[in-house]
CSV table of C-alpha atoms and ligand atoms in Angstrom, one decimal:
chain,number,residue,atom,x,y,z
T,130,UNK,CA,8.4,17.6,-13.8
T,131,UNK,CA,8.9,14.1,-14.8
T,132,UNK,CA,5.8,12.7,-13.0
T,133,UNK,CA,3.6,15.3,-14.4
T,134,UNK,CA,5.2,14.7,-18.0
T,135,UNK,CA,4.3,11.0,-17.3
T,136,UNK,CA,0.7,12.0,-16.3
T,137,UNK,CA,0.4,13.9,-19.6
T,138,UNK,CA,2.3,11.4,-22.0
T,139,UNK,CA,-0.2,8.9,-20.6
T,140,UNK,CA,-3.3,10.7,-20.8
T,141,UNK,CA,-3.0,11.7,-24.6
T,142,UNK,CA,-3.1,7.6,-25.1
T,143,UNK,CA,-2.2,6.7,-28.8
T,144,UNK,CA,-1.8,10.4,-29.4
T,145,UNK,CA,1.3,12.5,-29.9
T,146,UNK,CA,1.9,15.5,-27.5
T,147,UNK,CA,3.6,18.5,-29.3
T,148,UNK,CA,7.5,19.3,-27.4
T,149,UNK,CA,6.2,22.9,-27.9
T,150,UNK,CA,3.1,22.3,-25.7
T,151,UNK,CA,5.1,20.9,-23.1
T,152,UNK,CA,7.3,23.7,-23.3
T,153,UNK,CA,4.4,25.6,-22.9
T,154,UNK,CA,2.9,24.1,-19.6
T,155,UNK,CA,6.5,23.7,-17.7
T,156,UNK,CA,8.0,26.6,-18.8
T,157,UNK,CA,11.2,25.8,-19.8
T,158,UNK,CA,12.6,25.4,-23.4
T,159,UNK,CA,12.6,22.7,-25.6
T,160,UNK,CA,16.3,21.4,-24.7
T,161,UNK,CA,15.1,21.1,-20.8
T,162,UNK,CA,11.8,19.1,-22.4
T,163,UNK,CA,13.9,17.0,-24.1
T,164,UNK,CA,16.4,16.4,-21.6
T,165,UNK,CA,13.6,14.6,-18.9
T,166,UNK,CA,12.6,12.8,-21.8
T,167,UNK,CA,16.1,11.1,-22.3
T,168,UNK,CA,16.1,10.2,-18.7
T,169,UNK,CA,12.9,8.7,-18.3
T,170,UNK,CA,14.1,6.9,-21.6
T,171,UNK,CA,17.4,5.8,-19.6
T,172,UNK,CA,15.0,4.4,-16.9
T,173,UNK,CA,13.2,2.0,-19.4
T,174,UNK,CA,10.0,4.2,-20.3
T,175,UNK,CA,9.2,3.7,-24.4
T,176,UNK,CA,8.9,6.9,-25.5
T,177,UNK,CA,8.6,7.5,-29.4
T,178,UNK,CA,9.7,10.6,-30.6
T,179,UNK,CA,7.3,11.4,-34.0
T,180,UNK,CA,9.0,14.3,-36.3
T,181,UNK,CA,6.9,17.5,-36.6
T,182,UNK,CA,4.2,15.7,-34.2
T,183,UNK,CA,6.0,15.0,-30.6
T,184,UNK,CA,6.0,12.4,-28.4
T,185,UNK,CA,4.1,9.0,-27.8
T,186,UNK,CA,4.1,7.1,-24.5
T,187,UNK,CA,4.7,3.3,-25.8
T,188,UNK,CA,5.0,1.3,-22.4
T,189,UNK,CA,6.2,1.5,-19.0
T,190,UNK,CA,8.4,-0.3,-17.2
T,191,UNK,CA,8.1,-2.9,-14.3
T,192,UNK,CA,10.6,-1.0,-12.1
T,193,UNK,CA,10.0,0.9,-9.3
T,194,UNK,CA,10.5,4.5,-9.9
T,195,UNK,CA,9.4,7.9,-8.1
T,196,UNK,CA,8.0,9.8,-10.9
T,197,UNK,CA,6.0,7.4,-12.4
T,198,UNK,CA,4.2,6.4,-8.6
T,199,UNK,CA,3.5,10.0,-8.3
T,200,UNK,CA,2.5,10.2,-11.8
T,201,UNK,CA,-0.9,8.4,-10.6
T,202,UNK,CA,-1.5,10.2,-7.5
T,203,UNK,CA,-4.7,12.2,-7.5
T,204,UNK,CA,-3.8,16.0,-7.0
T,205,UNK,CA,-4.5,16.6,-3.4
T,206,UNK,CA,-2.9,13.2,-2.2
T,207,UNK,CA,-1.6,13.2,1.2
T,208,UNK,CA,1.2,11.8,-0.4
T,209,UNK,CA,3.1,14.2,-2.6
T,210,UNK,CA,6.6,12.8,-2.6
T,211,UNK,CA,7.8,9.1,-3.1
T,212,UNK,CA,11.4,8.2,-3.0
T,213,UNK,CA,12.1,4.5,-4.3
T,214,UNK,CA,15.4,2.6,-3.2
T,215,UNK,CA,16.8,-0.3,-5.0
T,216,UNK,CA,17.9,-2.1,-1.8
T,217,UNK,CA,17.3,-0.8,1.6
T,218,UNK,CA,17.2,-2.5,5.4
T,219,UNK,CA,13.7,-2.0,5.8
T,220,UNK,CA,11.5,1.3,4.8
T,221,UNK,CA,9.8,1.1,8.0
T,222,UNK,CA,13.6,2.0,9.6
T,223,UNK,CA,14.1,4.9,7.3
T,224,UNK,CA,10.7,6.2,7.4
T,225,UNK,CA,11.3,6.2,11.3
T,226,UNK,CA,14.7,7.6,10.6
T,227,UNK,CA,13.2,10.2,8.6
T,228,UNK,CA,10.4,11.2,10.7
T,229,UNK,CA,12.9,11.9,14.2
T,230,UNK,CA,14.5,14.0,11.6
T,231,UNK,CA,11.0,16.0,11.3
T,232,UNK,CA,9.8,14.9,7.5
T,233,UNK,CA,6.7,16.4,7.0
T,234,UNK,CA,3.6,13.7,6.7
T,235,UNK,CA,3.1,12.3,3.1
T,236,UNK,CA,6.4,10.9,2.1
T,237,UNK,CA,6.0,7.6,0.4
T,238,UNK,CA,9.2,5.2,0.7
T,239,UNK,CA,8.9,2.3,-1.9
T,240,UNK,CA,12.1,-0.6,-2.2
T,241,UNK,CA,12.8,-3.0,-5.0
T,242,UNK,CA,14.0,-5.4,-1.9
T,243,UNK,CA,14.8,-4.9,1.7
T,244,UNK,CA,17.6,-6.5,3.4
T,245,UNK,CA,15.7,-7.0,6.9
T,246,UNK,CA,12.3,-6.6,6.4
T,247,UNK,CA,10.5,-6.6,9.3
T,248,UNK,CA,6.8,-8.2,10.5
T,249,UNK,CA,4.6,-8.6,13.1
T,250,UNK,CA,5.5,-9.7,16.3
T,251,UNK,CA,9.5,-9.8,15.5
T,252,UNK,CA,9.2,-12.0,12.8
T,253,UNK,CA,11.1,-11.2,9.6
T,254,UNK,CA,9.3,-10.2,6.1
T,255,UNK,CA,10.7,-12.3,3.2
T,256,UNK,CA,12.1,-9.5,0.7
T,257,UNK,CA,13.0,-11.2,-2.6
T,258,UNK,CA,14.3,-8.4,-5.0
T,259,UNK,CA,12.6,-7.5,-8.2
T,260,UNK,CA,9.0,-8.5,-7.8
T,261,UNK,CA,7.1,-7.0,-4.8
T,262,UNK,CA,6.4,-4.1,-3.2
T,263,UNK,CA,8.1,-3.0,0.4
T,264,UNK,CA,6.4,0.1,1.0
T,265,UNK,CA,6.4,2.9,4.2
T,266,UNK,CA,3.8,6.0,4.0
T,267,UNK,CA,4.9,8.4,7.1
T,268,UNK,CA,1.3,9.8,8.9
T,269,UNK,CA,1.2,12.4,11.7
T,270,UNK,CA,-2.3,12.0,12.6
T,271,UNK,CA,-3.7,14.2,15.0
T,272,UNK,CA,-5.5,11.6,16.8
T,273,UNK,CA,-4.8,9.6,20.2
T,274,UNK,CA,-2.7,6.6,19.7
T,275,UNK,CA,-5.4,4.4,20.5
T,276,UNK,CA,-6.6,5.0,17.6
T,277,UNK,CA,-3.9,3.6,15.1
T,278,UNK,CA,-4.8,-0.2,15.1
T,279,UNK,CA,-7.8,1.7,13.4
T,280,UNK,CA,-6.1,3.5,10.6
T,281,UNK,CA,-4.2,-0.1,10.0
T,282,UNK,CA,-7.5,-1.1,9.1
T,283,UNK,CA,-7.9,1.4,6.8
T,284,UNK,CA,-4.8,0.1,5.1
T,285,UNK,CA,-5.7,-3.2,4.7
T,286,UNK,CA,-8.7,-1.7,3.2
T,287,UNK,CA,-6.7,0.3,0.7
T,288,UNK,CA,-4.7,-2.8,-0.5
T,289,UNK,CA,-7.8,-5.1,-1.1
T,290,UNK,CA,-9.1,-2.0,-2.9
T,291,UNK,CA,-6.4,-1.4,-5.1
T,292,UNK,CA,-5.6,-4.8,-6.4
T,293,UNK,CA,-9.3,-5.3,-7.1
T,294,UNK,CA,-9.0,-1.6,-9.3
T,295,UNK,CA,-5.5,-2.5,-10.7
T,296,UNK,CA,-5.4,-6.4,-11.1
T,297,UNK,CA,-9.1,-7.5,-11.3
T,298,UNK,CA,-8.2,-10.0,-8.6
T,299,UNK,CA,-10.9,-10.2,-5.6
T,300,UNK,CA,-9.2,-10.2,-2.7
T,301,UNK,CA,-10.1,-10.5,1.3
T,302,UNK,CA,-9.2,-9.8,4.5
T,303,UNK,CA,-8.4,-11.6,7.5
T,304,UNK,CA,-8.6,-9.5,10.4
T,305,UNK,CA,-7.3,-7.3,11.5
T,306,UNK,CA,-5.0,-6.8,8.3
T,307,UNK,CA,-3.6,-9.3,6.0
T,308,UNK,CA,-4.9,-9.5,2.7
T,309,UNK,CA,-5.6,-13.3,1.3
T,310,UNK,CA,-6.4,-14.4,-2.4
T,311,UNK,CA,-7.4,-17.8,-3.0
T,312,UNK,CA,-7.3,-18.3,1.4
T,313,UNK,CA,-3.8,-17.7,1.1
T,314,UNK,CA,-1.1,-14.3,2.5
T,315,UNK,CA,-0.5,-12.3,-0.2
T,316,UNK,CA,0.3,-8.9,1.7
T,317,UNK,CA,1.1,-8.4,5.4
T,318,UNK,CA,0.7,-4.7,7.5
T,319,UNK,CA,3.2,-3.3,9.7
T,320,UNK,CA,2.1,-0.1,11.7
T,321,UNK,CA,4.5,1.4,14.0
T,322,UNK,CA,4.3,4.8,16.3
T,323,UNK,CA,5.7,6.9,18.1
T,324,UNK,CA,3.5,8.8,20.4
T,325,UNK,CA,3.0,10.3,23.9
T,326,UNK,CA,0.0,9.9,26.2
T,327,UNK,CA,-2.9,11.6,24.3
T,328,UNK,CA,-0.8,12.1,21.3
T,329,UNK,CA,0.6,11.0,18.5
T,330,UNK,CA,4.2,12.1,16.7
T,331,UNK,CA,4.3,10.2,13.7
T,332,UNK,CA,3.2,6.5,12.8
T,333,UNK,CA,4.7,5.0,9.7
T,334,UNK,CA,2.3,2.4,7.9
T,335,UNK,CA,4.5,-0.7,6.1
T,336,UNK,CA,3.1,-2.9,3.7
T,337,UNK,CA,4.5,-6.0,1.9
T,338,UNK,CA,2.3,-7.1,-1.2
T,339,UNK,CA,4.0,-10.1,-3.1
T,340,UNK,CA,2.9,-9.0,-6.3
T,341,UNK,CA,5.0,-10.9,-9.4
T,342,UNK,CA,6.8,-13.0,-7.2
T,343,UNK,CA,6.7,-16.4,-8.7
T,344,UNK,CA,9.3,-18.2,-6.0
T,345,UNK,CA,7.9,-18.3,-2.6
T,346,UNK,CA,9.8,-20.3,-0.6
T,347,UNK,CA,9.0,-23.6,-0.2
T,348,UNK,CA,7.9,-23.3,3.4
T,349,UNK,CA,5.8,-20.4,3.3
T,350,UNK,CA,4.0,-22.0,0.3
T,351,UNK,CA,1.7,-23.8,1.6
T,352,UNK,CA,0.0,-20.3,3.2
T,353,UNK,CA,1.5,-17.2,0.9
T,354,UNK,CA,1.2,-16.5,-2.0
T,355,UNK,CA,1.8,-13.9,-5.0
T,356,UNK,CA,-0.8,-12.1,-7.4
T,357,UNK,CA,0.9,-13.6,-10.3
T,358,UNK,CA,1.4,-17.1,-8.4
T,359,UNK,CA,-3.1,-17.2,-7.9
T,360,UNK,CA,-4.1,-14.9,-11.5
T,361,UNK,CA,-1.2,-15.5,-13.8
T,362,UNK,CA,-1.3,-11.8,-14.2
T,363,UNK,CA,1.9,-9.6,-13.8
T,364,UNK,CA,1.2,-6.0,-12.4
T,365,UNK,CA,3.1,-2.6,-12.9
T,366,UNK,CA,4.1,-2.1,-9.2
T,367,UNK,CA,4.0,1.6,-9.3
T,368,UNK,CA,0.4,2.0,-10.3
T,369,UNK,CA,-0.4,-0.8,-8.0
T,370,UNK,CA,1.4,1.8,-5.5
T,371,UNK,CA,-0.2,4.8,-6.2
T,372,UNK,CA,-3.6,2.7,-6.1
T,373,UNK,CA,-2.7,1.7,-2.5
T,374,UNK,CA,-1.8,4.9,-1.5
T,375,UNK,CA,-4.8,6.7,-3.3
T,376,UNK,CA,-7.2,4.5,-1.5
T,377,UNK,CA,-5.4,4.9,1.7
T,378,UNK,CA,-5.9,8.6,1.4
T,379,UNK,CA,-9.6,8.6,0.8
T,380,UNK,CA,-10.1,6.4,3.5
T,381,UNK,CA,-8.0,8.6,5.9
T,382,UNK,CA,-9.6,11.6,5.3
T,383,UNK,CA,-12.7,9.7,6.4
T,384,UNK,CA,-11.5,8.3,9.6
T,385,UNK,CA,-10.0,11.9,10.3
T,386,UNK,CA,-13.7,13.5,10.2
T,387,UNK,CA,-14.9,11.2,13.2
T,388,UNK,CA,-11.4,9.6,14.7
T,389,UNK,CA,-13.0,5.9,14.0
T,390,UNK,CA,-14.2,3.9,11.2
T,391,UNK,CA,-17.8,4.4,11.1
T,392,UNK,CA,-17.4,5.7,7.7
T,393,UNK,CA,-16.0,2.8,6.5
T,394,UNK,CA,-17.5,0.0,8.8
T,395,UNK,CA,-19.5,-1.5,5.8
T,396,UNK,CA,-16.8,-1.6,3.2
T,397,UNK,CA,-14.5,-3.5,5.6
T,398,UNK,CA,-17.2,-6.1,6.3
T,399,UNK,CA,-17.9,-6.1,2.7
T,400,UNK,CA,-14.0,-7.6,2.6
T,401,UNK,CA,-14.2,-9.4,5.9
T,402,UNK,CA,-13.4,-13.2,4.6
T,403,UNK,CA,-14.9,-14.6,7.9
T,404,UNK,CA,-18.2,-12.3,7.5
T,405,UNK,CA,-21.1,-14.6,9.0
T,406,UNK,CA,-18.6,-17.3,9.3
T,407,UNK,CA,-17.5,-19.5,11.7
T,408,UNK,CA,-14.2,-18.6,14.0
T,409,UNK,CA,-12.0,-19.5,17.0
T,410,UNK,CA,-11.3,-16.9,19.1
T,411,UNK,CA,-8.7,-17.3,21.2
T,412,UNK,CA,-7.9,-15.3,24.5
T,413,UNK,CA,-4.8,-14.2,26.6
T,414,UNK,CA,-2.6,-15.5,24.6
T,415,UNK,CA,-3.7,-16.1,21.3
T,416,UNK,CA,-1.9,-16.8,18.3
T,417,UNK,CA,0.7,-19.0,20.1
T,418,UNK,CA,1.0,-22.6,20.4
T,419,UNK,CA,-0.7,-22.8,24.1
T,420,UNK,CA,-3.5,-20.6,24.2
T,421,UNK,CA,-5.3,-20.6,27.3
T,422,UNK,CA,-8.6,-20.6,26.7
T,423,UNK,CA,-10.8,-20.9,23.1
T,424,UNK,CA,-14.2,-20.0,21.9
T,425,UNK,CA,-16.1,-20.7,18.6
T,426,UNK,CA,-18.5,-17.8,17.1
T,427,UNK,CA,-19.6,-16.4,14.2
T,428,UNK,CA,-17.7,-13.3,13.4
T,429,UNK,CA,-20.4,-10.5,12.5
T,430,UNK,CA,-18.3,-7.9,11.6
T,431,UNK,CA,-16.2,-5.0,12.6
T,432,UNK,CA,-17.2,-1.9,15.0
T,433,UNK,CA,-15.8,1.3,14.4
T,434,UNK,CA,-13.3,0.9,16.5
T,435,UNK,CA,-11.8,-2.0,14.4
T,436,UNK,CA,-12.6,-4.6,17.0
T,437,UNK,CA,-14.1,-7.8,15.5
T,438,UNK,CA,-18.0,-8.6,16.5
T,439,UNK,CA,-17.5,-12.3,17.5
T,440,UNK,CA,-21.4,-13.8,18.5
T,441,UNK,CA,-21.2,-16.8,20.8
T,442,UNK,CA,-23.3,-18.6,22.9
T,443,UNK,CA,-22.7,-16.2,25.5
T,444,UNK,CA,-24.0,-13.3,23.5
T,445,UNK,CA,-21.7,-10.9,21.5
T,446,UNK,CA,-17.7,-10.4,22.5
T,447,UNK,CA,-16.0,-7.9,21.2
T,448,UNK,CA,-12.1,-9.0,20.0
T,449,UNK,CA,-9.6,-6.6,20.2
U,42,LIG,C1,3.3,-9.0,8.7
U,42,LIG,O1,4.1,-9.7,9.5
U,42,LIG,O2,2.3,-9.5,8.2
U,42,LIG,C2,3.7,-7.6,8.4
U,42,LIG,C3,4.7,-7.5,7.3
U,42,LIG,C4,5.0,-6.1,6.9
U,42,LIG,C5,6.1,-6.0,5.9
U,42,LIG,C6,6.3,-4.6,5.3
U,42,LIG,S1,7.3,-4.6,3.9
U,42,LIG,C7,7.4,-2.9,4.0
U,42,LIG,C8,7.6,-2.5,5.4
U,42,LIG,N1,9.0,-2.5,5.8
U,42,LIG,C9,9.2,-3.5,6.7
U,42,LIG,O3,10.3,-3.8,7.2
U,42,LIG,N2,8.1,-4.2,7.0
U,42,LIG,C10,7.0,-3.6,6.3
């Protein structure tokens, strides 16, 4: 009830919505009415209460709260339940934890801070409490698991999208998935699944967006940053959330039509930041410090199987 009283607070704008209408719509009494008002008062949300009118929706919060992300979800969201923790490990773990214990796809796990935030490759994901967003969606696509770098695409697709909606900023992406403003790491993508042969059980899609961080540490500075840190611009995390998570949901129902990105191949490349530009590709074992073999191209895209077009003198390779 909360998040819908939200949605409808916010809607009416400067106006005041009678208790007796909401009494109306939820079907309870007044008291009950009343009651989720106070609480959503206790968790910081201005709400005026104008005698003989109703009640007026002043301002929201910057904290992380369940009702208020589902509160901007479109209605038939893949996501219809978000639970939000204060401090947690890591909501990739509980999402994990969750799914083995047969969650239903959908649920939305958002922390203030995590205490072992995970990243690619083994590395750890800075969590500094307060500012960001650590965030897990759970997934069960009925697809083959060589399909899900694909549908970690589509989220790195959803984040550039939402900050552009929610924070104005004009972000890009560096292939496969981290999002960059001003050339420097502003959100990182961490899929993981569990799956069989042909199948998949559950996948669980983690992003870290540094959002109104203003402290990165010193030696991730010099390639991180934060939305505030590059527009001076703080951002309410839950509709930056719901935005993600909105986005993410358009762009999986596409995928799901055709099992690859075809539907979505030109919006990527519309984000891509090395579109028609020059890059190394390096092969076997690239991305440490010895690769063993390099190559300079001009990167010309994604195919809809998320694999970057790289054109070289040899004629176009396809990275995967
Ligand atoms: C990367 O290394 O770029 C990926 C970082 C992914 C971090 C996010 S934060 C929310 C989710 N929970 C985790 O432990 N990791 C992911």
């Amino acid at each position: 009830m909360k998040s819908e009283l939200l949605r409808i607070l916010r809607e009416a704008g400067d106006e005041c919505v009678s208790g007796q209408s909401l009494c109306e719509r939820f079907g309870v009494s007044r008291q009950a009415v009343w009651k989720n008002i106070t609480q959503l008062k206790e968790k910081g949300f201005e709400i005026e209460s104008v005698s003989n009118k109703g009640y007026k929706l002043k301002s929201e919060p910057d904290i992380l709260n369940a009702p208020a992300i589902e509160s901007y979800l479109p209605k038939d969201c893949i996501c219809k339940k978000a639970v939000t923790y204060d401090t947690i490990d890591s909501t990739n773990t509980k999402a994990k934890q969750l799914a083995e214990a047969g969650e239903p796809e959908g649920i939305l796990l958002v922390a203030d801070e995590q205490t072992n935030g995970k990243g690619r490759r083994g590395r750890k994901w800075c969590s500094k409490k307060g500012a960001n967003i650590f965030m897990t969606l759970l997934i069960r696509p009925k697809t083959e698991p060589k399909h899900l770098s694909g549908i970690t695409l589509l989220a790195a697709m959803s984040v550039a999208g939402a900050i552009k909606d929610v924070c104005g900023a004009d972000t890009k992406i560096k292939w496969p998935n981290d999002i960059v403003l001003e050339k420097k790491k502003i959100c990182g993508i961490l899929t993981e699944m569990s799956s069989e042969m042909n199948y998949v059980n559950y996948a669980v899609i983690g992003i870290g967006i540094n959002v109104n961080d203003d402290d990165i540490p010193d030696e991730l500075r010099k390639n991180a940053s934060s939305i505030y840190l590059e527009t001076g611009k703080m951002t309410n995390r839950n509709k930056l959330t719901a935005k993600v998570v909105e986005k993410f949901d358009e762009y999986y129902k596409k995928f799901l039509e055709t099992n690859d990105l075809s539907q979505v191949v030109d919006k990527y490349n519309s984000m891509l930041i090395s579109m028609d530009s020059e890059v190394k590709v390096l092969y076997g074992m690239a991305e440490t410090a010895d690769p063993k073999e390099e190559e300079t191209g001009i990167a010309r895209g994604i195919d809809k199987d998320g694999a970057l077009l790289v054109e070289t003198k040899d004629g176009i390779k396809s990275i995967v």
